[in-house]
Coordinates of C-alpha atoms (C1' of nucleotides) in Angstrom, one line a residue:
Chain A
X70 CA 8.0 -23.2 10.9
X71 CA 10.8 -20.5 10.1
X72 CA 11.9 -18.7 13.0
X73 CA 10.5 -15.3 11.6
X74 CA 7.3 -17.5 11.8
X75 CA 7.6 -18.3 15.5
X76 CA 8.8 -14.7 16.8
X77 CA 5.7 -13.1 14.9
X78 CA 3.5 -15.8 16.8
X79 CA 5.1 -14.9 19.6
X80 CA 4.0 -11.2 18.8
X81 CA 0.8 -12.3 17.8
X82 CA 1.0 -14.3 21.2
X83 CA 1.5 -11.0 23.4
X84 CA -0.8 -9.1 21.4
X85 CA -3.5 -11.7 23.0
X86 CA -2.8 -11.2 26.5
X87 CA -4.5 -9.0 28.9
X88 CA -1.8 -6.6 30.3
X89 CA 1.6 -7.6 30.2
X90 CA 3.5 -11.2 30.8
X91 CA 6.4 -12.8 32.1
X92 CA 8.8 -14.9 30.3
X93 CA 7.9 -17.8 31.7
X94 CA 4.1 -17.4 31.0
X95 CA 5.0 -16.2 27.4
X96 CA 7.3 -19.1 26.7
X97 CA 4.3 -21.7 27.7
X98 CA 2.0 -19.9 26.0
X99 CA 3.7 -20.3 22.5
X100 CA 5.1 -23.6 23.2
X101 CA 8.7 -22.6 22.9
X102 CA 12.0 -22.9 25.0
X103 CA 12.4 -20.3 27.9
X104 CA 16.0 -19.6 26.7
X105 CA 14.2 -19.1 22.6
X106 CA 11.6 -17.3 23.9
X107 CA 13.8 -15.2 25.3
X108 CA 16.1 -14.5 22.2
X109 CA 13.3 -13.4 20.4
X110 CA 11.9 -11.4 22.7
X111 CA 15.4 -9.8 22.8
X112 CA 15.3 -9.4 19.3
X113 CA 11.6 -8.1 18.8
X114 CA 12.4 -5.4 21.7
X115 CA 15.9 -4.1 19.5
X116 CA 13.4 -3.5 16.4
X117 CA 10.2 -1.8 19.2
X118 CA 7.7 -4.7 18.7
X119 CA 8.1 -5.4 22.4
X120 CA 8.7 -3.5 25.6
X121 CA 9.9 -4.5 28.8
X122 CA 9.1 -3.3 32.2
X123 CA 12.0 -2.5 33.7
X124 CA 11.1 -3.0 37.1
X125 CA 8.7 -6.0 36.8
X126 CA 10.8 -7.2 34.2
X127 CA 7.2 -7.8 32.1
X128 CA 7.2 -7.9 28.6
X129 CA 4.3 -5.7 26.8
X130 CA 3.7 -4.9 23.1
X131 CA 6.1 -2.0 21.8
X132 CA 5.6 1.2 19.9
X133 CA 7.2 0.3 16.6
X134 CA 4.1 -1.0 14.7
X135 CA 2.2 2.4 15.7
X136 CA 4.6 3.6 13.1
X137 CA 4.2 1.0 10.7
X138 CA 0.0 1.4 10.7
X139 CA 0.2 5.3 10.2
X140 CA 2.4 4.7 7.3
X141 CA 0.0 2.1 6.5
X142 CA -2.2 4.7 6.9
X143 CA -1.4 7.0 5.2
X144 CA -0.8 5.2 1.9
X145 CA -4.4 3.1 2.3
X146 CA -6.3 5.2 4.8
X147 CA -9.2 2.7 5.8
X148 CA -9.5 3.4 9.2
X149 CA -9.8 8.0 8.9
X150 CA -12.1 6.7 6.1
X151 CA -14.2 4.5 7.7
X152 CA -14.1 5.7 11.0
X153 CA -16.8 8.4 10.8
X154 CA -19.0 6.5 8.6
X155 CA -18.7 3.5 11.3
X156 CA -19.7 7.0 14.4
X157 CA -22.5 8.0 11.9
X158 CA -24.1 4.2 12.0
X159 CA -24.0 3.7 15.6
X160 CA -25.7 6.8 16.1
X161 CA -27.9 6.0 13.6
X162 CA -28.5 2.3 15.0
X163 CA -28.2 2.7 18.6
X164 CA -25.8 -0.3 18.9
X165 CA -22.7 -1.3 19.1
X166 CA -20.4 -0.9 15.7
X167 CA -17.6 -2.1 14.7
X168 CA -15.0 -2.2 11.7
X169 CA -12.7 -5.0 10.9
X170 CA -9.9 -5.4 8.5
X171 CA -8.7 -9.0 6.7
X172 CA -4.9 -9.8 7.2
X173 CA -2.6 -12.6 7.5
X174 CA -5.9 -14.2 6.9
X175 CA -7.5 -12.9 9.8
X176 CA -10.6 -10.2 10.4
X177 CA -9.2 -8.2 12.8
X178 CA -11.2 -5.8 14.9
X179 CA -9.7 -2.4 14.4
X180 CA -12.1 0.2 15.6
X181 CA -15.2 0.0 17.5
X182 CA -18.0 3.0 18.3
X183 CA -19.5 1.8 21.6
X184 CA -23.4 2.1 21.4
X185 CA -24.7 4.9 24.1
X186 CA -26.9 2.5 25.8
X187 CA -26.6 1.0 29.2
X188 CA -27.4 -2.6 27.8
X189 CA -25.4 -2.9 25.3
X190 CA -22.7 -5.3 23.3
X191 CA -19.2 -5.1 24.0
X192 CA -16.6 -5.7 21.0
X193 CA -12.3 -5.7 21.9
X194 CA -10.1 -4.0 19.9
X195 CA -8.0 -6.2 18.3
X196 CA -10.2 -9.5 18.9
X197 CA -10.2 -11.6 15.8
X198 CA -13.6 -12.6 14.1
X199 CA -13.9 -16.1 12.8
X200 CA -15.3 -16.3 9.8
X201 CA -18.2 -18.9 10.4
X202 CA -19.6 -17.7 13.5
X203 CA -20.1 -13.7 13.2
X204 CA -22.1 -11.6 11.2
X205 CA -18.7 -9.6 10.2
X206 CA -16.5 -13.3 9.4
X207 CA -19.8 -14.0 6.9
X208 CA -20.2 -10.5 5.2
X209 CA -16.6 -11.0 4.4
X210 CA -16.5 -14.7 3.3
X211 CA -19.6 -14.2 1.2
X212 CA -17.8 -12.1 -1.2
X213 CA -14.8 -14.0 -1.4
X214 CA -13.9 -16.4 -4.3
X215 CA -14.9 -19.5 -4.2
X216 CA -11.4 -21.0 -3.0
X217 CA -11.3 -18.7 -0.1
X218 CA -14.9 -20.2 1.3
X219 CA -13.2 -23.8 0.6
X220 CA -10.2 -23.2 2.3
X221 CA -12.2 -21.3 5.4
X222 CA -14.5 -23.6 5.9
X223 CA -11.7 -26.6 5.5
X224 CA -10.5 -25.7 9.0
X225 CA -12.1 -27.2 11.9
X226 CA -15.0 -24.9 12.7
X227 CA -15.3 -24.2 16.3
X228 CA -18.9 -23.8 18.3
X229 CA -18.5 -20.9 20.6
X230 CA -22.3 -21.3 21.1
X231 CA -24.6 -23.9 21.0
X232 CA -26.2 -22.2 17.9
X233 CA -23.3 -21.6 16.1
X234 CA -23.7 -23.0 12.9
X235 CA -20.7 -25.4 12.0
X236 CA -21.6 -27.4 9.1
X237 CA -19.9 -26.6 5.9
X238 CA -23.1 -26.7 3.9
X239 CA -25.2 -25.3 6.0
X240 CA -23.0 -22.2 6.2
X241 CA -22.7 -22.2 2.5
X242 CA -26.2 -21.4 2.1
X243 CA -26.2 -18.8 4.5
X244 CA -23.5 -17.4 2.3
X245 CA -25.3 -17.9 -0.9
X246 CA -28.3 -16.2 1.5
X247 CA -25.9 -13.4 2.8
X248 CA -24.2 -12.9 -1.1
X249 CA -28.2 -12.6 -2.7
X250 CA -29.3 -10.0 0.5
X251 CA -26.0 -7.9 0.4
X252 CA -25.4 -8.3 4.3
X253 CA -25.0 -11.0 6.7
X254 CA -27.1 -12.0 9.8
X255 CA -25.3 -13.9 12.5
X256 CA -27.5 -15.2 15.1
X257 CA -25.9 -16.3 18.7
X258 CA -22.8 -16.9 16.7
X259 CA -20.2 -16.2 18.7
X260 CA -22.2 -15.4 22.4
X261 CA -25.6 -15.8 23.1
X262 CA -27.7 -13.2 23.3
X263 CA -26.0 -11.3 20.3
X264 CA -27.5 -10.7 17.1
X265 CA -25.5 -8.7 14.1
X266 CA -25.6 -7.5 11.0
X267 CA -22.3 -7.1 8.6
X268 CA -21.4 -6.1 4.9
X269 CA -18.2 -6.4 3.2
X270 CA -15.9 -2.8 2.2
X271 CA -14.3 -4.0 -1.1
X272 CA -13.1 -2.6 -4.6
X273 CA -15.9 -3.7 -7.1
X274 CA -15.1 -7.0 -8.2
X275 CA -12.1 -7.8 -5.9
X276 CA -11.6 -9.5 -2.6
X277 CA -13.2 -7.6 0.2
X278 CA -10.6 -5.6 2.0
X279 CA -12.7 -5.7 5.6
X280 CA -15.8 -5.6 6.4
X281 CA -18.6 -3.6 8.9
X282 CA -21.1 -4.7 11.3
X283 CA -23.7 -3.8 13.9
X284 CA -24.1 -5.9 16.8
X285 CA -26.8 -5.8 19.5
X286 CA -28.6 -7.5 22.4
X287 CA -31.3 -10.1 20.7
X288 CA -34.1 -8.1 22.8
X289 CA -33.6 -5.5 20.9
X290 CA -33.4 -7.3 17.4
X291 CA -37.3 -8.1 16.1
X292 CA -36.7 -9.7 12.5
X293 CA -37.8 -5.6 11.5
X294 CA -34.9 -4.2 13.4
X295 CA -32.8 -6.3 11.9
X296 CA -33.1 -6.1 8.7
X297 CA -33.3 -2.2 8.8
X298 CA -29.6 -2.6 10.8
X299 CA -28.7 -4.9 7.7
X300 CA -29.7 -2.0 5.4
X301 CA -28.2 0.8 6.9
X302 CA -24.8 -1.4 7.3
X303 CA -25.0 -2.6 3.7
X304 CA -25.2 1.4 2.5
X305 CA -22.5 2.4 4.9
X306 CA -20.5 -0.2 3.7
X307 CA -21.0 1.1 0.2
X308 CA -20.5 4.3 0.8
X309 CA -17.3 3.8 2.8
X310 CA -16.2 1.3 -0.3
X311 CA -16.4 4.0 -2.8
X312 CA -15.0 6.6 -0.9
X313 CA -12.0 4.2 -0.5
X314 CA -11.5 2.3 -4.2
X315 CA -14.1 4.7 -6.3
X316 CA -12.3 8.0 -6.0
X317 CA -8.9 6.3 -5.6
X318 CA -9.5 4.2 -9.5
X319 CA -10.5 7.7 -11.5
X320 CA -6.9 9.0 -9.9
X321 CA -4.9 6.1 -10.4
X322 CA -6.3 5.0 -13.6
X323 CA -4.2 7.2 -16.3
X324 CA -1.3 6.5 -14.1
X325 CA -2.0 2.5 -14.3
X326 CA -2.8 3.2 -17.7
X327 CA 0.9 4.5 -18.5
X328 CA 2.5 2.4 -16.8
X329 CA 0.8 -0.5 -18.3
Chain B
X149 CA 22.3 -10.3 13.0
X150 CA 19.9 -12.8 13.6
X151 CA 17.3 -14.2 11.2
X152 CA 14.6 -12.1 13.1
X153 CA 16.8 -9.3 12.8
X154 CA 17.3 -9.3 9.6
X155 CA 13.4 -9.8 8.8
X156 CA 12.1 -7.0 11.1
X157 CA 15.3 -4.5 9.4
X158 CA 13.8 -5.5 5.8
X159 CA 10.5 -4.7 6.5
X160 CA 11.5 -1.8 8.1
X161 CA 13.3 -1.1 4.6
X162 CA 9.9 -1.7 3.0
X163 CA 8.4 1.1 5.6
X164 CA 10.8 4.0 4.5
X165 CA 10.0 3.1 0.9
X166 CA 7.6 4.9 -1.4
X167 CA 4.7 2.9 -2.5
X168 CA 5.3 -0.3 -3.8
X169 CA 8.8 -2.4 -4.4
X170 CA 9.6 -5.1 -6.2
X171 CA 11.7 -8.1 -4.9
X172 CA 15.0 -7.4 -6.1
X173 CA 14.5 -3.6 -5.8
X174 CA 14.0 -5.1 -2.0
X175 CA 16.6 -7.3 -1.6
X176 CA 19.5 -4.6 -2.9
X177 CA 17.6 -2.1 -0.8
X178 CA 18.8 -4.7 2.7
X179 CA 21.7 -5.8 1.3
X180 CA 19.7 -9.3 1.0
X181 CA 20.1 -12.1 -1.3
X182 CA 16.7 -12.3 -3.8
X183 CA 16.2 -15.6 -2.1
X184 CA 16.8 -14.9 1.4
X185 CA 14.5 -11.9 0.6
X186 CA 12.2 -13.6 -1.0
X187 CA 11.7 -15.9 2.3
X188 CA 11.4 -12.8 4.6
X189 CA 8.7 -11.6 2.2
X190 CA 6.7 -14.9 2.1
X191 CA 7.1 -15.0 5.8
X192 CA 6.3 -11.8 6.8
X193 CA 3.3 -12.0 4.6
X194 CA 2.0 -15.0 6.3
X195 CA 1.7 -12.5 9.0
X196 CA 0.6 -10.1 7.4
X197 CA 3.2 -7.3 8.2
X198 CA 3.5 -7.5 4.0
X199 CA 1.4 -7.5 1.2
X200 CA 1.7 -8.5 -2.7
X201 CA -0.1 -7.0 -5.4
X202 CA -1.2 -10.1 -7.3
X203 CA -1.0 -8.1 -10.7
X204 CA 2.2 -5.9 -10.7
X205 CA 3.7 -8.8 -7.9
X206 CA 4.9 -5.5 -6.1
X207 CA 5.2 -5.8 -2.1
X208 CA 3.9 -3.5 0.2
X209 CA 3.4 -2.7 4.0
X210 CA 0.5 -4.9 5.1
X211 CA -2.3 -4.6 7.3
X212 CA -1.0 -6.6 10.7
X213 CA 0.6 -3.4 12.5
X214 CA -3.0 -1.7 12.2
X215 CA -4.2 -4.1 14.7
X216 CA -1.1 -4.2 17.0
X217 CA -0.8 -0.5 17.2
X218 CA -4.6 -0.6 18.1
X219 CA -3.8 -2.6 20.7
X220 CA -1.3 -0.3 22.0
X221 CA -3.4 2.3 21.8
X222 CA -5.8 0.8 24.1
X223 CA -3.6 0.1 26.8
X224 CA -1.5 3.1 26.2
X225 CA -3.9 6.1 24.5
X226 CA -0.8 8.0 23.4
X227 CA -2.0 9.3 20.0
X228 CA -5.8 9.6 20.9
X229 CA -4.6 11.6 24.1
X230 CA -2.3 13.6 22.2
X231 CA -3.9 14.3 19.2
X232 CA -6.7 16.9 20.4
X233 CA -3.8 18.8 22.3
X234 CA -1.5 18.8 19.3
X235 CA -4.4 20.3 17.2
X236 CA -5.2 22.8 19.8
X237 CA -1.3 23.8 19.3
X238 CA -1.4 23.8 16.1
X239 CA -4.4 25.9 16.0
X240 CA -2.9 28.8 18.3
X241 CA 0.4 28.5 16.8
X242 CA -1.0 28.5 12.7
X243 CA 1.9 26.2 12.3
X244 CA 2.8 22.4 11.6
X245 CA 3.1 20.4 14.8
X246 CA 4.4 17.4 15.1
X247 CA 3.9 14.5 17.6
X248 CA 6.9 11.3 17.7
X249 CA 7.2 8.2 20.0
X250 CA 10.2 6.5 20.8
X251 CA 10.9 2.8 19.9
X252 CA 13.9 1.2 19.1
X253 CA 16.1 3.6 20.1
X254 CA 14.8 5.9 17.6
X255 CA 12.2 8.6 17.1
X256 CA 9.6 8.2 14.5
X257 CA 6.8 10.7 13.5
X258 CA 3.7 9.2 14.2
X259 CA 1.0 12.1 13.9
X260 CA 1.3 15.9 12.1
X261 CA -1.2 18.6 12.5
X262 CA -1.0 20.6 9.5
X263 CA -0.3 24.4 9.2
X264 CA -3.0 26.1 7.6
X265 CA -0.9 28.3 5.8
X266 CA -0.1 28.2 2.4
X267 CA 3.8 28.5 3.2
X268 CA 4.3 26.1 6.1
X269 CA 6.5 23.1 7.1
X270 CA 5.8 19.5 5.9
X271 CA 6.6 16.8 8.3
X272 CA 5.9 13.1 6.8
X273 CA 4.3 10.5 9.2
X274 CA 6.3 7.7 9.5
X275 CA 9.7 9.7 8.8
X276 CA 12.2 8.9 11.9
X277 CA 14.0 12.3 13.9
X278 CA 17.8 12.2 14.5
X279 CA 18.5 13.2 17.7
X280 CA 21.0 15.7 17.1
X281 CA 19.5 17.9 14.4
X282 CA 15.6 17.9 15.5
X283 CA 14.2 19.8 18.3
X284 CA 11.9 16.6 19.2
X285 CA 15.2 14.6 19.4
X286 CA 17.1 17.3 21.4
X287 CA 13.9 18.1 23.1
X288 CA 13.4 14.2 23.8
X289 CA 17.7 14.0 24.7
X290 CA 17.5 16.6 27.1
X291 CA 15.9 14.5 29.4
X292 CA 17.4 11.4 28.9
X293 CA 20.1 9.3 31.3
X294 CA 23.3 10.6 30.8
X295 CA 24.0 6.9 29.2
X296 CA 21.3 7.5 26.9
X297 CA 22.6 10.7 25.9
X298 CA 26.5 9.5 25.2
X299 CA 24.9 6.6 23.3
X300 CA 23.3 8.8 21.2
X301 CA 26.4 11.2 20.7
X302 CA 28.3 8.5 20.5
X303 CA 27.3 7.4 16.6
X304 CA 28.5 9.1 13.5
X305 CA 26.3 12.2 13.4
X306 CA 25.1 13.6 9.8
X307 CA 25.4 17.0 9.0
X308 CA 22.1 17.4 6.8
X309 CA 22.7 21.1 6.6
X310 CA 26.0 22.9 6.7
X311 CA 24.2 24.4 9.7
X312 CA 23.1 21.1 11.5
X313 CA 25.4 20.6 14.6
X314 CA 27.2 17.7 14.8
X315 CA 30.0 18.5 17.5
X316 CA 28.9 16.1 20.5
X317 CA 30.7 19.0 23.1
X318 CA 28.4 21.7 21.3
X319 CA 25.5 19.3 21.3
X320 CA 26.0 18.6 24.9
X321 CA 25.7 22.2 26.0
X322 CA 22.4 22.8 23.5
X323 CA 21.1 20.1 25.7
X324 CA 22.3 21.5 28.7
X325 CA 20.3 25.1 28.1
X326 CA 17.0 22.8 26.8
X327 CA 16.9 20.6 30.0
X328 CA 17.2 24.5 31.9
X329 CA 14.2 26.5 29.5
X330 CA 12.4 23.5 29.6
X331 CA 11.4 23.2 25.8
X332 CA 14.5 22.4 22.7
X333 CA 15.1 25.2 19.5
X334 CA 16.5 23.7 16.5
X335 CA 17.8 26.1 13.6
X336 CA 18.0 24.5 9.9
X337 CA 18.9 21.1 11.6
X338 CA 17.5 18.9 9.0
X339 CA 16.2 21.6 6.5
X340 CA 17.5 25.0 5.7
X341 CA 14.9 27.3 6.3
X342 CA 13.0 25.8 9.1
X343 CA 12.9 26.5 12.8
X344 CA 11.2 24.3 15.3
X345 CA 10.6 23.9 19.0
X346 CA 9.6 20.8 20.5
X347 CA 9.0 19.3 24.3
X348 CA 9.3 16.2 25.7
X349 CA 6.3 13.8 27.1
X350 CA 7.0 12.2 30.1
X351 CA 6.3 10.1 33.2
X352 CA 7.4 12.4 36.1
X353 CA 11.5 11.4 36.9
X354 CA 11.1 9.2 34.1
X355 CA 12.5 8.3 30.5
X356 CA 10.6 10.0 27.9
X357 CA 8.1 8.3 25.9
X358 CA 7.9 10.7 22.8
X359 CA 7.9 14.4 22.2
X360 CA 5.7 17.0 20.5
X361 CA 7.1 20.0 18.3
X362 CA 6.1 23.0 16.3
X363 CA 7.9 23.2 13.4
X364 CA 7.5 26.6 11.1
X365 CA 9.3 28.5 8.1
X366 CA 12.5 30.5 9.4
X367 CA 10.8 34.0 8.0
X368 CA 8.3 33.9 10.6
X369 CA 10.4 32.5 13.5
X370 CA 11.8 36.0 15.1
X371 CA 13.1 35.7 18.6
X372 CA 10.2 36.5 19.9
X373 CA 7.8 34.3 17.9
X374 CA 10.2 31.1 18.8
X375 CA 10.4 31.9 22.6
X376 CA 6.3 32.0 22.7
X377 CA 6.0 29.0 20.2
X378 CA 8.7 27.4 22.5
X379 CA 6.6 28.0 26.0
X380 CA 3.5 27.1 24.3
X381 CA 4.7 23.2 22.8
X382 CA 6.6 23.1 26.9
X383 CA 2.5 23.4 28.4
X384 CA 1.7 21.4 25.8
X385 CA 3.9 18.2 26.7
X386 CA 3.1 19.3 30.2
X387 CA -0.4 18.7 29.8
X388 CA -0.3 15.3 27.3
X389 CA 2.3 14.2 30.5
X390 CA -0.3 14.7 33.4
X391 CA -3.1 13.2 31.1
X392 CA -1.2 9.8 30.1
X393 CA 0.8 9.6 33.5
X394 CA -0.6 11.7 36.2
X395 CA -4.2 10.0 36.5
X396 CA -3.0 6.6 35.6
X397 CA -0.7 6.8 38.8
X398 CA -3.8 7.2 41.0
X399 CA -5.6 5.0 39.7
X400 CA -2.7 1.9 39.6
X401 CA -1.1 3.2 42.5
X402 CA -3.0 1.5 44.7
X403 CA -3.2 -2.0 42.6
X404 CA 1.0 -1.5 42.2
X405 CA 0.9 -1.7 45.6
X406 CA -1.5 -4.5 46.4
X407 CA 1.3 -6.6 43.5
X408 CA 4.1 -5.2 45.7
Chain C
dA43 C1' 11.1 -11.7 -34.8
dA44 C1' 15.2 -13.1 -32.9
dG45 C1' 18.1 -11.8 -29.2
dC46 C1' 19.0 -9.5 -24.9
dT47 C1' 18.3 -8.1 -20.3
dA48 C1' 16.2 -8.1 -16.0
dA49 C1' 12.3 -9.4 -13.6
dG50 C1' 10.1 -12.9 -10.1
dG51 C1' 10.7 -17.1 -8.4
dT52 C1' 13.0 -21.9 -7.1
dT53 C1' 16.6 -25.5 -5.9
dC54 C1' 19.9 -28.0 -2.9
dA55 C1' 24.7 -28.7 -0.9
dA56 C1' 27.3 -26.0 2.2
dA57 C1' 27.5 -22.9 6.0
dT58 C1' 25.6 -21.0 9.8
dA59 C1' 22.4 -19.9 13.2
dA60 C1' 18.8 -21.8 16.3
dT61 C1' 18.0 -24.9 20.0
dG62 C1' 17.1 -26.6 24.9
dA63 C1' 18.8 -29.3 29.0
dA64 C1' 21.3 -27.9 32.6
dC65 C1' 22.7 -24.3 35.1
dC66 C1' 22.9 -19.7 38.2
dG67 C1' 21.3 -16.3 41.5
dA68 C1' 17.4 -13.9 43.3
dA69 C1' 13.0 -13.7 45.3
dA70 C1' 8.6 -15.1 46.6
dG71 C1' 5.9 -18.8 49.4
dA72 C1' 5.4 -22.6 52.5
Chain D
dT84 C1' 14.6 -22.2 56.8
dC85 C1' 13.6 -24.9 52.9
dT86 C1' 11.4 -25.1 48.4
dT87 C1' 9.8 -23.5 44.3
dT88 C1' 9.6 -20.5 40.7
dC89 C1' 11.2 -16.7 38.5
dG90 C1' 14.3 -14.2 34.9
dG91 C1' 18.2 -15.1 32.7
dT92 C1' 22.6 -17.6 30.6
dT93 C1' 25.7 -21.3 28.6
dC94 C1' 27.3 -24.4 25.0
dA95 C1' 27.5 -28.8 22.5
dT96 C1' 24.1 -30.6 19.4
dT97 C1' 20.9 -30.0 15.8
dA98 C1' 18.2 -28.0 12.3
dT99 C1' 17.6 -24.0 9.6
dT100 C1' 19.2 -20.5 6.8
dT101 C1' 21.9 -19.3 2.9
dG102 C1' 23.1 -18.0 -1.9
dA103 C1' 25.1 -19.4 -6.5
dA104 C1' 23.1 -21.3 -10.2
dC105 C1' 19.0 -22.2 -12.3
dC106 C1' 14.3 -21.6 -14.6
dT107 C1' 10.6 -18.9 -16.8
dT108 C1' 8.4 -14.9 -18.3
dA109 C1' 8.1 -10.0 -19.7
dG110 C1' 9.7 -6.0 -21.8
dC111 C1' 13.2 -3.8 -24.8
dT112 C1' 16.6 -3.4 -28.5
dT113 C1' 18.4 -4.5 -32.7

DNA sequence: AAGCTAAGGTTCAAATAATGAACCGAAAGA
DNA sequence: TCTTTCGGTTCATTATTTGAACCTTAGCTT
């Protein structure tokens, strides 16, 4: 691997831990040489991807990519789009919601609205969603091509629960299932006790770009419940989709055009 | 430089661009040979930190700093605690405000609250503050080490106006009357035309973490406007201060301790 | 349509930067 | 007090990065 490769998994690395971490611990954790983790930590911290406690001598994720995601932002802005859509649904639904975007082949949790209830599921900003075993990894996969099922479901497939479905072509039907219905179900996937619903946001005919689900406790999820959760996640989905590609095609089209 | 270096400087280089680039536009843009830049791009895309548009093979900023910064923002809430208090600002001044964090030894602009006026000041998220011809950076300066302060006097300092001051002995005593009122006043540093007064946010006896500013068109800037602009943005920080640092110290007081 | 230019992308010997075992001093635990 | 572990550094060895030259394709000019 290039060394950009093993600093950004080193980033990736930190961005993982709970709180912050000592050189030691980060060096074993990423499998690299104290003295090499600590160059690139060095080197992150001159460019703000890291910080370091000056008295605990801790390292801790920097402020630089706050930067970089609200020029991100500002150029693609999924999250002010999605966002009260995502508030409107979790008011709507009761439950737990939350949005993910797909990166450096990741679904990445990037906002959550925290149901109002005492029982209730919990979902970490910034936890990363495998595809096979959660209702947001499936609404995403379902309406990816065909190469991009293969090559996620090529990967050993990890059971987080012991009804986590792990066999390739039992989770291509589901997907076939999920693709027909418009939303995914994920039962127990990931933690038992879970149920949730999921539907991809996506430009109409092009990869998904993330996707949005509803997740709640399974006593609360009758087979009606669900499915009215799968609706109202599939619409919002929509909607947030064509407030995101629909409006931005009829301005970008003539200019497309032209330069074209 | 080393390799990570040079890979974090070229995507910065992708950050200050507009829209998309293409790969030689990039690699003259850092100075880069096409296939050393070529490399970064592939790598840095793995990562997602890039993206390329599979038609027009364009690179842009990807979507891998939207979780990290997320991240951040749970463990440190500096934008969702600033935000409601910069938009309160905004809203009693009627003029742009601006909120910046430093990383990497610079300042960027990481949210703007927009004047409602049709004649107002346009700050661009994303766009970095020099230190010398900015109220946030003289604001931010002010309070700085000594060391800090000489470093950053210490560089060649760009006169972006033929009023922006760029004598470090004149600079030194603009900071010297902002650490005694308290808030920084900056007149046509960057632009002609445009006065601003900005405050720095700060752990008690501690470096600064960012600053917030109102920025607003010299015409309605009179001595008297500036001074109450300049004592409303100094509350302002005051308040964004206590809520990021004042109740965190009680609450990890104790549990700093307990470590210690 | 032929010819030209510049684009994105790739190759491989030469040059350079990354590596990690051994080391240091400090501090926390036994 | 002794031991271990921590953060951090050093430098000869080693592996990776580098970039001129190359290929192919796309758009422009003649």
């Amino acid at each position: 691997m290039s060394t950009i490769g093993k600093a950004l998994t080193l980033l990736d690395a930190i961005s993982r831990l709970e709180k912050e971490a000592g050189l030691s611990d980060i060096a074993r954790h990423c499998g690299l040489d104290k003295a090499t983790a600590r160059r690139f930590l060095v080197e992150l911290e001159k460019h703000g991807f890291v910080e370091q406690d000056m008295e605990t001598r801790r390292y801790r994720l920097g402020g630089a990519p706050v930067r970089l995601a609200r020029i991100r932002e500002t150029r693609f802005p999924y999250l002010s789009v999605a966002t009260p859509f995502a508030r409107e649904l979790a008011s709507l639904t009761g439950e737990t919601v939350h949005l993910s975007e797909h990166a450096a082949g990741r679904l990445s949790t990037i906002h959550v609205e925290d149901s109002q209830r005492a029982h209730r599921v919990i979902v970490d900003i910034g936890s990363i969603l495998p595809f096979h075993a959660t209702a947001s990894g499936l609404g995403f996969l379902a309406f990816c091509a065909q190469k991009d099922i293969d090559a996620a479901l090529s990967v050993p497939l990890q059971a987080y629960t012991d009804q986590t479905l792990t066999d390739p072509t039992a989770l291509r039907q589901t997907l076939g299932e999920t693709l027909r219905r418009g939303y995914s179900i994920c039962h127990h996937g990931l933690e038992t006790g879970v149920v949730s619903v999921a539907a991809p946001i996506r430009a109409p005919g092009s990869l998904p770009v993330g996707a949005i689900a509803v997740a709640a406790p399974s006593t609360r999820a009758e087979k009606e419940t669900v499915e009215q959760m799968g609706r109202a996640v599939m619409a919002t989905a929509r909607r947030i989709s064509e407030r995101l590609f629909g409006l931005e095609q009829v301005a970008a089209d003539p200019l497309a055009r032209r330069a074209g």
